[in-house]
Phi, psi and omega in degrees: 000136179289149179276162177236149179241150180215154175216148183256134175242129182254131180243130178254130178225100178052058176069004175253124184252129178241126179266124180260123178268116177257128188217139173252128187235151171288149186298339181262005181259150180261105185293317186292336180291344180270351183267155180263126179247146182233006183284165179298133179246165182289342179272345179279122185276051175231158176229135182263123177263113183282325182197145173202155175222192178292343188238356179205159176222136172240119181250158176268115178271123174279165177289163176065025175232132180281157179283324181204167177292149177210182177294340183273330185227174179159175184275338187296317183297321178291322180299320180297329181273006179076016179261166176291130184299150178281129179249115182286171184298326181303315179283325180298315182293318178303311181292320181296318178295320178296320178297318180294314185292327182283352176292326178264334182217103185294346179261009180300134183285156173281119182253130177286156180233155176247142173280136176266328177210178181232159170236147177302151182309315184279350181273174181217175174122202185294130176230122189263134178229166167220168180282130184294325184286344178293337180287349177271358185243044179288147179276144181233155176272187184294336180270002179087004179280140180289123181260339179229128178293161174292169183300321182299311180296319180299315183288326176297316177300317180297317181295327182276355179294146177296340183268355175271148187230131171244116182253115179259151171249129179233139170256124189233159172282133180120155183261009178092016179243128180231118180053043177082356181259130181275105181290343180290343181269356186269349188064215177285130175222160188254137171245115180246096185217120179300146176227160181273142176276188185296340179263004178088008180272138179286134178229145175297141181209130180230132179225138173266138180231148173224104177283098190287312182201157180199169179217148173282167180286138178212069181088176184297325183272002174224072182287163178286115182201159180220158172253126186232138170263141186224139177226099179286138177265345176236176179242054182279162181295120179054036188300307181297316183299320182284323178294319178293323176296324176294337175270011181062027176228070183293152180288137178297132180089357181279101184282342182273315184239007185264200184250110189298321181295318178295315179299318180298319179295318180293322182287321185275327188247345183230014172061031172291125181303148187299329184250018182270130168248126187283064179226127188223122176282097189276333180210138180237118180237118185233145180290166184292156173236176178302319185267343178235079188295337180267001181073192181230133173217107185219145179241144175249118181302142174303133180283158189293336179295317177288321179296320180294325176300319178288316183298321184273316190253346180212058182299325179291325177297316178296316180300316180291330184278338187305315179299319180292318178300318179296318180297325181272001177078023178269123184271145177237014179275164181282168178279123179237135183295336181280353181256328182235161173281130181241119179244159180261139172248156185232158172272124180306138184302324182296328179284323178296322180291335183274356178296127182209170177301133182292117186303325186278007177288346177291162182216147179271126177266119183274325179202143181214139175221191183301319188250340186231162173216135175248120182251156174267112182276124174282164179288160176060035174228129180285155178286324182207168177294149176212178178298331180283313183292324180294330181270358183251105184292343181274354188288139179284166179298129182291164183296325181304316180284324181297313181292321178303312181293327183288316185264353178072032180210144170297150183224160170246139175280134176271328178209179180230160171237147177304149183305318183280349181272176180217174174123200185295131176230116184268129182228158177248132175285151179236349191292314189269357184263162176284178190299327186270337188293315184305316179294322180293318179295315180300314180299316181297319180289324176298315179295321179295319180293332180274355182285162181292336181282343181284147180224125172243113185255115179258147169252128180236138173258115191244154174272121182138167184255016178084006177232154180198132179052041176083359180255127177262103184285345179294339182264001186267346187064212176287133175217155182262130180244115180246104185215134181300147174231165178264145174275186184298338181260008178086006179277140182280128178252117189289306187275095180222110189237133176224133170272130184234150174215114177278114190278307183199159180218152177208163174244119184281156175299151178295152177282133180295128182276113181260002181250186178271011181291121181259006180286115183294336181293335183294322180290334184266356183296127174071021182280330182273122187228140177229149169257130185232139170261141182221135177231099180290134177261350174227161187249063181273162180297122178053036188300308181298317181298317180290321181295316182290331180268001184295166178294345179273317183269310172068021177237080187288154182286137178298137178086356181281100183284341182274322186235356184263196182258118186295321182294316178298317180299320179297317180298316181293324179291323183278325192242339190231029168070021176284125180293140177296140180069012180270134168252123187283064180228127188224122176281098189275330183215136182235120180235112186236128178301155180294152174236180179292346181252340187224152173280174175301133181253127173217102186226142177244153179238121178303150178301142179295150184304325181294322177290322177301318180298318179295317183289330178296339179275358181278159177301145183297319181299322179295315181291322178297319178295318181292318182301319182302315182285318184293322181294331174295335178268006179079022184243127178246114189271332179223000000 
């Protein structure tokens, strides 16, 4: 292993000293793992209260923690997996305040709190609350009319005022230059660009930006990055993240609107946490209310994960930014208990008692012999551990461990399936063989699977009616599609061949509109659906997904967030039973030629229950047509 060298540079700014760690690293070394961090972490059962009065509380939200429970997150899923349940900020702050108050008065009551605004799960910074019971104490006039709103309403109004300011710090990809123009020379400038909300409707959105400092790329330890200050004037969904992406400077760690290749590099080579978005609400300035006549002005110190990224990989960017950060009231000092109130939060006992073995860790074995085992992979389960799954506490047990526990033997994977896909997964046993045999069997099966005689038949549920650019693929039967695809790094791979067969297509009834949305396109979104069979002849990254979503075929797989249509996927998740993180691709039949260690393999995997549920909602004529063709291929879908 190559050695690394480091030197410390000290910068003094008005009696505040910041030590910048400058480090040169080998490309295979993790620089951030060598630095010492002291910021609040999600595993630390404490909550930092930055400021509070009788009518408001400002807490420091760490990254990778949700603000409140929702349909997407909650403690129950973690409890089922035998993990410690996730406790959102709403409960952490409530418990933390109670812990602080009972130090002076052991009889202090537990007071509920209300959220005034939210921060994205991966973001950090100031989070504003008020006491929920204060809303029951509104003042009234002699006629019984409410003359003063409760604290929650007052603070929401104050936060939405044009005179209130939320100043965020973002670390972004890019050096601050767009189309030859240096944005770092512009100071504060305005971006006024409508963005779509979660339902796909356009909303006005204005954000002020100040590109404070940036650097060009100079090797792995000096990536292209900038520090940007952001002030949203509206409260739109992912507003800052989308506006910065529109400026070609996406936020580091933003998996929704960011740059996947850059994020992957930061996570794998620079220890960026899997759920971290480098966006931090550094200062909150709000106008006065009836109950808070002096208003609110509070700062949340930059957390050490973002500071370490700057200290290690962009020390000059941090050095240049310090005067501006100080001028804008953004703190870069560490969290100290003597400066802020620190309270403890707890996991409710009822949730701890409900922790149990995760029921879904079991796996269905489709076929087993002396040397091999074929398992049925459910959707939203990874095949094996990776840097992403190890850093994601919500991730289910991977297939490698599930099959090992089921058959009582260590195993080798012969191939992989995408996490969101399902179907046949071929593995090699290692327990009963001698030291050399498992590798030989694995190698032989890999070669057999790559041979022309091998057949992997996938069933895909696609968005579209089976036609594109005037070509009706439903009339073509099986046809060969040879079209280049990109690998994980964006490089074009020329020889990529898939045999396709469009089985059947239908148009579903429109979704009943229960809102005030008058856009007729909303009711028609995702109504055209096709069932497609696919047999890849080469093993490229996301090959079937890229081929079906290509400009030639134009019928992308439902649930494919990388290559499909996001609006259609949202409609299916909300209205038509599509599982979250599911890609509607299922390896239904696996046919592998015999090897010197194994007999001919021909195994089928029943469709996963979630796909069955979706198909049962389809018209009967459509399903009857599909069954006839699929059964000829040895596939039974329902």
